[in-house]
Amino acid sequence: MNLFKKQVELSFDKSSKIYDNYNALQKEVSEKLLNLFFDLKENKRDDLFLLDLGCGTGETSKKLLEKIKIKKIHMLDISNKMLQVSKKKISHDNIYFYKKDFDNFNDFKKYNIIISNMSVHWSKDFFHLIKKILNSIKKDTIILLSLPNSKSFSDLKQKHRKLLNDFPNISKLEKEFDSKKFYFEHKEIEHYQSFKNILDFFKNLKKTGTHVNSASKTQQKELFKLRVDSDNIIVNFKISYLLFKKIEK
């Protein structure tokens, strides 16, 4: 495992016990993502084999199970401690948990629904990962993804660019799939969160395991300097909601 992914794993391990107390944005995004699925009327199927990719504490799968029946579920995450939380949260007769980096996972073809809420942007190569998934799945398979895109944190980037993680530019995504083989839908919704100051914002990111860049000593010094900034801030999260459905073999 490379250094970046090890940092991601450790970050989510540390935040696993408190994650659900600070993940209001992730919960809101999860609900909107699942609405894309319900709009397809796919909830009438009785053969759903779900892969929750980067499942975290299992909140998205839990919400899905409250509304529809799923035949089999595989929960996959890089953080073992996150998986331990989701094991306590989700009850199902046919569910399995796997500690694995989704960049190293290849067996996508056996699933007919793949969901990932606010997770796949942690890929070492987001576009390679999406291409790999699309090239693997069978006809009628549905993929639902949500992630912050490159338009997020627009006001903060001028002053704090070095402290912020990079997110994918979704405008490049259309080059990664054949529009004749896939139905594709992209919704972009801007979410806002208010914080009492800039340091409070970064602390919140840390509590939800979503800030890895702070690991370096230089960045820690920059964060330390932010203590003097006491102004309230409003932060924008540009969230991309992506739906793919394979329509041809």
Short mmCIF file of N, CA and C in Angstrom, two decimals, residues 126-222:
data_model
loop_
_atom_site.label_atom_id
_atom_site.label_comp_id
_atom_site.label_asym_id
_atom_site.label_seq_id
_atom_site.Cartn_x
_atom_site.Cartn_y
_atom_site.Cartn_z
N PHE A 126 -8.88 8.45 -10.40
CA PHE A 126 -10.34 8.37 -10.46
C PHE A 126 -10.82 7.91 -11.84
N PHE A 127 -10.28 8.49 -12.89
CA PHE A 127 -10.77 8.17 -14.23
C PHE A 127 -10.40 6.75 -14.65
N HIS A 128 -9.25 6.29 -14.22
CA HIS A 128 -8.88 4.89 -14.49
C HIS A 128 -9.83 3.95 -13.76
N LEU A 129 -10.16 4.28 -12.52
CA LEU A 129 -11.07 3.43 -11.75
C LEU A 129 -12.44 3.35 -12.41
N ILE A 130 -12.99 4.48 -12.83
CA ILE A 130 -14.31 4.49 -13.47
C ILE A 130 -14.27 3.70 -14.78
N LYS A 131 -13.22 3.89 -15.55
CA LYS A 131 -13.09 3.15 -16.81
C LYS A 131 -13.02 1.65 -16.55
N LYS A 132 -12.29 1.26 -15.53
CA LYS A 132 -12.16 -0.16 -15.19
C LYS A 132 -13.52 -0.75 -14.82
N ILE A 133 -14.29 -0.01 -14.03
CA ILE A 133 -15.61 -0.49 -13.63
C ILE A 133 -16.52 -0.62 -14.84
N LEU A 134 -16.56 0.41 -15.68
CA LEU A 134 -17.45 0.40 -16.84
C LEU A 134 -17.10 -0.70 -17.82
N ASN A 135 -15.82 -1.00 -17.95
CA ASN A 135 -15.39 -2.06 -18.87
C ASN A 135 -15.66 -3.46 -18.32
N SER A 136 -15.98 -3.55 -17.03
CA SER A 136 -16.16 -4.85 -16.38
C SER A 136 -17.61 -5.28 -16.25
N ILE A 137 -18.52 -4.34 -16.12
CA ILE A 137 -19.89 -4.68 -15.74
C ILE A 137 -20.70 -5.27 -16.89
N LYS A 138 -21.77 -5.97 -16.51
CA LYS A 138 -22.66 -6.61 -17.47
C LYS A 138 -23.83 -5.68 -17.82
N LYS A 139 -24.57 -6.07 -18.82
CA LYS A 139 -25.74 -5.31 -19.24
C LYS A 139 -26.74 -5.19 -18.09
N ASP A 140 -27.37 -4.04 -18.01
CA ASP A 140 -28.38 -3.69 -17.00
C ASP A 140 -27.81 -3.40 -15.62
N THR A 141 -26.49 -3.44 -15.49
CA THR A 141 -25.87 -3.07 -14.22
C THR A 141 -25.98 -1.56 -14.02
N ILE A 142 -26.26 -1.17 -12.79
CA ILE A 142 -26.41 0.24 -12.44
C ILE A 142 -25.26 0.66 -11.54
N ILE A 143 -24.71 1.84 -11.82
CA ILE A 143 -23.65 2.41 -10.99
C ILE A 143 -24.13 3.77 -10.49
N LEU A 144 -24.04 3.98 -9.19
CA LEU A 144 -24.42 5.24 -8.57
C LEU A 144 -23.24 5.79 -7.77
N LEU A 145 -22.78 6.97 -8.14
CA LEU A 145 -21.62 7.56 -7.48
C LEU A 145 -21.91 9.00 -7.08
N SER A 146 -21.43 9.38 -5.92
CA SER A 146 -21.43 10.79 -5.53
C SER A 146 -20.04 11.16 -5.06
N LEU A 147 -19.62 12.37 -5.36
CA LEU A 147 -18.29 12.82 -4.96
C LEU A 147 -18.18 14.33 -5.09
N PRO A 148 -17.36 14.96 -4.27
CA PRO A 148 -17.07 16.38 -4.47
C PRO A 148 -16.23 16.55 -5.73
N ASN A 149 -16.56 17.54 -6.54
CA ASN A 149 -15.78 17.74 -7.76
C ASN A 149 -14.85 18.95 -7.63
N SER A 150 -14.14 19.25 -8.70
CA SER A 150 -13.08 20.25 -8.67
C SER A 150 -13.57 21.68 -8.44
N LYS A 151 -14.87 21.90 -8.48
CA LYS A 151 -15.42 23.23 -8.22
C LYS A 151 -15.66 23.49 -6.74
N SER A 152 -15.43 22.50 -5.91
CA SER A 152 -15.62 22.66 -4.48
C SER A 152 -14.59 23.61 -3.87
N PHE A 153 -14.95 24.23 -2.76
CA PHE A 153 -14.06 25.10 -1.99
C PHE A 153 -13.52 26.28 -2.80
N SER A 154 -14.33 26.78 -3.71
CA SER A 154 -13.85 27.80 -4.63
C SER A 154 -13.35 29.05 -3.91
N ASP A 155 -14.01 29.48 -2.86
CA ASP A 155 -13.58 30.68 -2.14
C ASP A 155 -12.32 30.45 -1.31
N LEU A 156 -12.13 29.22 -0.87
CA LEU A 156 -10.98 28.92 -0.01
C LEU A 156 -9.69 28.70 -0.79
N LYS A 157 -9.81 28.33 -2.04
CA LYS A 157 -8.63 27.94 -2.81
C LYS A 157 -7.65 29.09 -3.01
N GLN A 158 -8.14 30.32 -2.99
CA GLN A 158 -7.24 31.45 -3.20
C GLN A 158 -6.22 31.59 -2.08
N LYS A 159 -6.64 31.31 -0.84
CA LYS A 159 -5.74 31.47 0.30
C LYS A 159 -5.16 30.17 0.82
N HIS A 160 -5.89 29.08 0.65
CA HIS A 160 -5.52 27.84 1.35
C HIS A 160 -5.37 26.66 0.39
N ARG A 161 -4.93 26.93 -0.80
CA ARG A 161 -4.84 25.89 -1.83
C ARG A 161 -3.99 24.70 -1.37
N LYS A 162 -2.89 24.95 -0.69
CA LYS A 162 -1.98 23.88 -0.30
C LYS A 162 -2.57 22.96 0.77
N LEU A 163 -3.59 23.43 1.46
CA LEU A 163 -4.18 22.64 2.53
C LEU A 163 -5.37 21.81 2.07
N LEU A 164 -5.76 21.98 0.82
CA LEU A 164 -6.97 21.34 0.33
C LEU A 164 -6.66 20.19 -0.61
N ASN A 165 -7.44 19.14 -0.50
CA ASN A 165 -7.29 18.01 -1.42
C ASN A 165 -7.83 18.34 -2.79
N ASP A 166 -7.28 17.71 -3.81
CA ASP A 166 -7.78 17.88 -5.17
C ASP A 166 -8.94 16.92 -5.40
N PHE A 167 -9.94 17.38 -6.15
CA PHE A 167 -11.08 16.56 -6.51
C PHE A 167 -11.18 16.45 -8.03
N PRO A 168 -11.83 15.40 -8.53
CA PRO A 168 -11.89 15.18 -9.99
C PRO A 168 -12.67 16.26 -10.73
N ASN A 169 -12.22 16.52 -11.95
CA ASN A 169 -12.93 17.40 -12.87
C ASN A 169 -13.87 16.52 -13.70
N ILE A 170 -15.14 16.57 -13.39
CA ILE A 170 -16.11 15.64 -13.98
C ILE A 170 -16.34 15.91 -15.47
N SER A 171 -16.01 17.10 -15.92
CA SER A 171 -16.18 17.40 -17.35
C SER A 171 -15.34 16.48 -18.23
N LYS A 172 -14.32 15.86 -17.67
CA LYS A 172 -13.47 14.94 -18.43
C LYS A 172 -14.07 13.55 -18.54
N LEU A 173 -15.12 13.30 -17.78
CA LEU A 173 -15.62 11.93 -17.64
C LEU A 173 -16.23 11.37 -18.92
N GLU A 174 -16.82 12.20 -19.73
CA GLU A 174 -17.49 11.72 -20.95
C GLU A 174 -16.54 11.01 -21.89
N LYS A 175 -15.25 11.25 -21.75
CA LYS A 175 -14.26 10.59 -22.59
C LYS A 175 -14.00 9.15 -22.14
N GLU A 176 -14.51 8.79 -20.97
CA GLU A 176 -14.19 7.51 -20.37
C GLU A 176 -15.20 6.40 -20.65
N PHE A 177 -16.25 6.69 -21.40
CA PHE A 177 -17.24 5.65 -21.67
C PHE A 177 -17.90 5.87 -23.03
N ASP A 178 -18.50 4.81 -23.55
CA ASP A 178 -19.19 4.82 -24.83
C ASP A 178 -20.66 5.14 -24.59
N SER A 179 -21.11 6.28 -25.06
CA SER A 179 -22.49 6.72 -24.81
C SER A 179 -23.52 5.81 -25.47
N LYS A 180 -23.09 4.99 -26.42
CA LYS A 180 -24.02 4.05 -27.04
C LYS A 180 -24.25 2.82 -26.15
N LYS A 181 -23.34 2.57 -25.26
CA LYS A 181 -23.45 1.40 -24.40
C LYS A 181 -24.02 1.73 -23.02
N PHE A 182 -24.00 3.02 -22.66
CA PHE A 182 -24.40 3.40 -21.32
C PHE A 182 -25.41 4.55 -21.33
N TYR A 183 -26.39 4.41 -20.48
CA TYR A 183 -27.21 5.57 -20.13
C TYR A 183 -26.44 6.30 -19.03
N PHE A 184 -26.30 7.61 -19.17
CA PHE A 184 -25.50 8.37 -18.23
C PHE A 184 -26.25 9.63 -17.81
N GLU A 185 -26.24 9.87 -16.52
CA GLU A 185 -26.87 11.07 -15.98
C GLU A 185 -25.93 11.69 -14.96
N HIS A 186 -25.77 13.00 -15.07
CA HIS A 186 -24.92 13.73 -14.13
C HIS A 186 -25.69 14.93 -13.59
N LYS A 187 -25.85 14.95 -12.28
CA LYS A 187 -26.44 16.10 -11.62
C LYS A 187 -25.39 16.73 -10.72
N GLU A 188 -25.29 18.03 -10.80
CA GLU A 188 -24.35 18.75 -9.96
C GLU A 188 -25.14 19.66 -9.03
N ILE A 189 -24.95 19.46 -7.73
CA ILE A 189 -25.68 20.23 -6.73
C ILE A 189 -24.67 20.87 -5.79
N GLU A 190 -24.87 22.14 -5.52
CA GLU A 190 -23.98 22.85 -4.61
C GLU A 190 -24.56 22.82 -3.20
N HIS A 191 -23.77 22.31 -2.27
CA HIS A 191 -24.15 22.25 -0.87
C HIS A 191 -23.28 23.24 -0.10
N TYR A 192 -23.85 23.80 0.94
CA TYR A 192 -23.11 24.77 1.75
C TYR A 192 -23.10 24.34 3.20
N GLN A 193 -21.99 24.60 3.86
CA GLN A 193 -21.90 24.39 5.30
C GLN A 193 -21.23 25.60 5.93
N SER A 194 -21.72 26.01 7.07
CA SER A 194 -21.15 27.16 7.77
C SER A 194 -20.29 26.68 8.94
N PHE A 195 -19.21 27.43 9.20
CA PHE A 195 -18.28 27.11 10.27
C PHE A 195 -17.91 28.39 11.00
N LYS A 196 -17.59 28.27 12.28
CA LYS A 196 -17.31 29.47 13.08
C LYS A 196 -15.99 30.14 12.69
N ASN A 197 -15.10 29.35 12.07
CA ASN A 197 -13.86 29.91 11.52
C ASN A 197 -13.22 28.86 10.62
N ILE A 198 -12.13 29.24 9.96
CA ILE A 198 -11.49 28.36 9.00
C ILE A 198 -10.90 27.11 9.68
N LEU A 199 -10.38 27.28 10.90
CA LEU A 199 -9.82 26.13 11.60
C LEU A 199 -10.90 25.13 11.97
N ASP A 200 -12.08 25.64 12.30
CA ASP A 200 -13.21 24.77 12.60
C ASP A 200 -13.58 23.93 11.38
N PHE A 201 -13.47 24.52 10.20
CA PHE A 201 -13.73 23.79 8.95
C PHE A 201 -12.76 22.62 8.79
N PHE A 202 -11.47 22.87 8.99
CA PHE A 202 -10.49 21.81 8.83
C PHE A 202 -10.63 20.74 9.93
N LYS A 203 -11.01 21.14 11.11
CA LYS A 203 -11.26 20.17 12.18
C LYS A 203 -12.42 19.26 11.83
N ASN A 204 -13.45 19.83 11.21
CA ASN A 204 -14.60 19.02 10.79
C ASN A 204 -14.19 18.01 9.73
N LEU A 205 -13.37 18.44 8.78
CA LEU A 205 -12.88 17.51 7.77
C LEU A 205 -12.12 16.36 8.40
N LYS A 206 -11.34 16.68 9.41
CA LYS A 206 -10.55 15.65 10.08
C LYS A 206 -11.45 14.66 10.81
N LYS A 207 -12.53 15.16 11.43
CA LYS A 207 -13.44 14.30 12.17
C LYS A 207 -14.18 13.32 11.27
N THR A 208 -14.35 13.70 10.01
CA THR A 208 -15.00 12.79 9.06
C THR A 208 -13.97 12.07 8.18
N GLY A 209 -12.70 12.16 8.56
CA GLY A 209 -11.66 11.42 7.85
C GLY A 209 -11.41 11.92 6.44
N THR A 210 -11.86 13.15 6.13
CA THR A 210 -11.82 13.59 4.74
C THR A 210 -10.73 14.62 4.48
N HIS A 211 -9.74 14.71 5.37
CA HIS A 211 -8.63 15.62 5.12
C HIS A 211 -7.33 14.91 5.39
N VAL A 212 -6.66 14.53 4.30
CA VAL A 212 -5.42 13.76 4.42
C VAL A 212 -4.20 14.64 4.30
N ASN A 213 -4.29 15.75 3.59
CA ASN A 213 -3.13 16.59 3.33
C ASN A 213 -2.47 17.16 4.59
N SER A 214 -3.20 17.22 5.68
CA SER A 214 -2.66 17.81 6.90
C SER A 214 -1.57 16.95 7.53
N ALA A 215 -1.23 15.82 6.92
CA ALA A 215 -0.24 14.92 7.49
C ALA A 215 1.18 15.50 7.48
N SER A 216 1.52 16.38 6.53
CA SER A 216 2.88 16.87 6.43
C SER A 216 3.14 17.95 7.49
N LYS A 217 4.40 18.10 7.88
CA LYS A 217 4.76 19.09 8.89
C LYS A 217 4.51 20.51 8.40
N THR A 218 4.79 20.76 7.14
CA THR A 218 4.56 22.10 6.57
C THR A 218 3.09 22.46 6.65
N GLN A 219 2.25 21.52 6.31
CA GLN A 219 0.81 21.79 6.34
C GLN A 219 0.30 21.92 7.77
N GLN A 220 0.88 21.19 8.69
CA GLN A 220 0.51 21.33 10.09
C GLN A 220 0.84 22.73 10.60
N LYS A 221 1.97 23.28 10.16
CA LYS A 221 2.34 24.64 10.54
C LYS A 221 1.35 25.65 9.96
N GLU A 222 0.92 25.40 8.73
CA GLU A 222 -0.06 26.30 8.10
C GLU A 222 -1.39 26.26 8.86
#
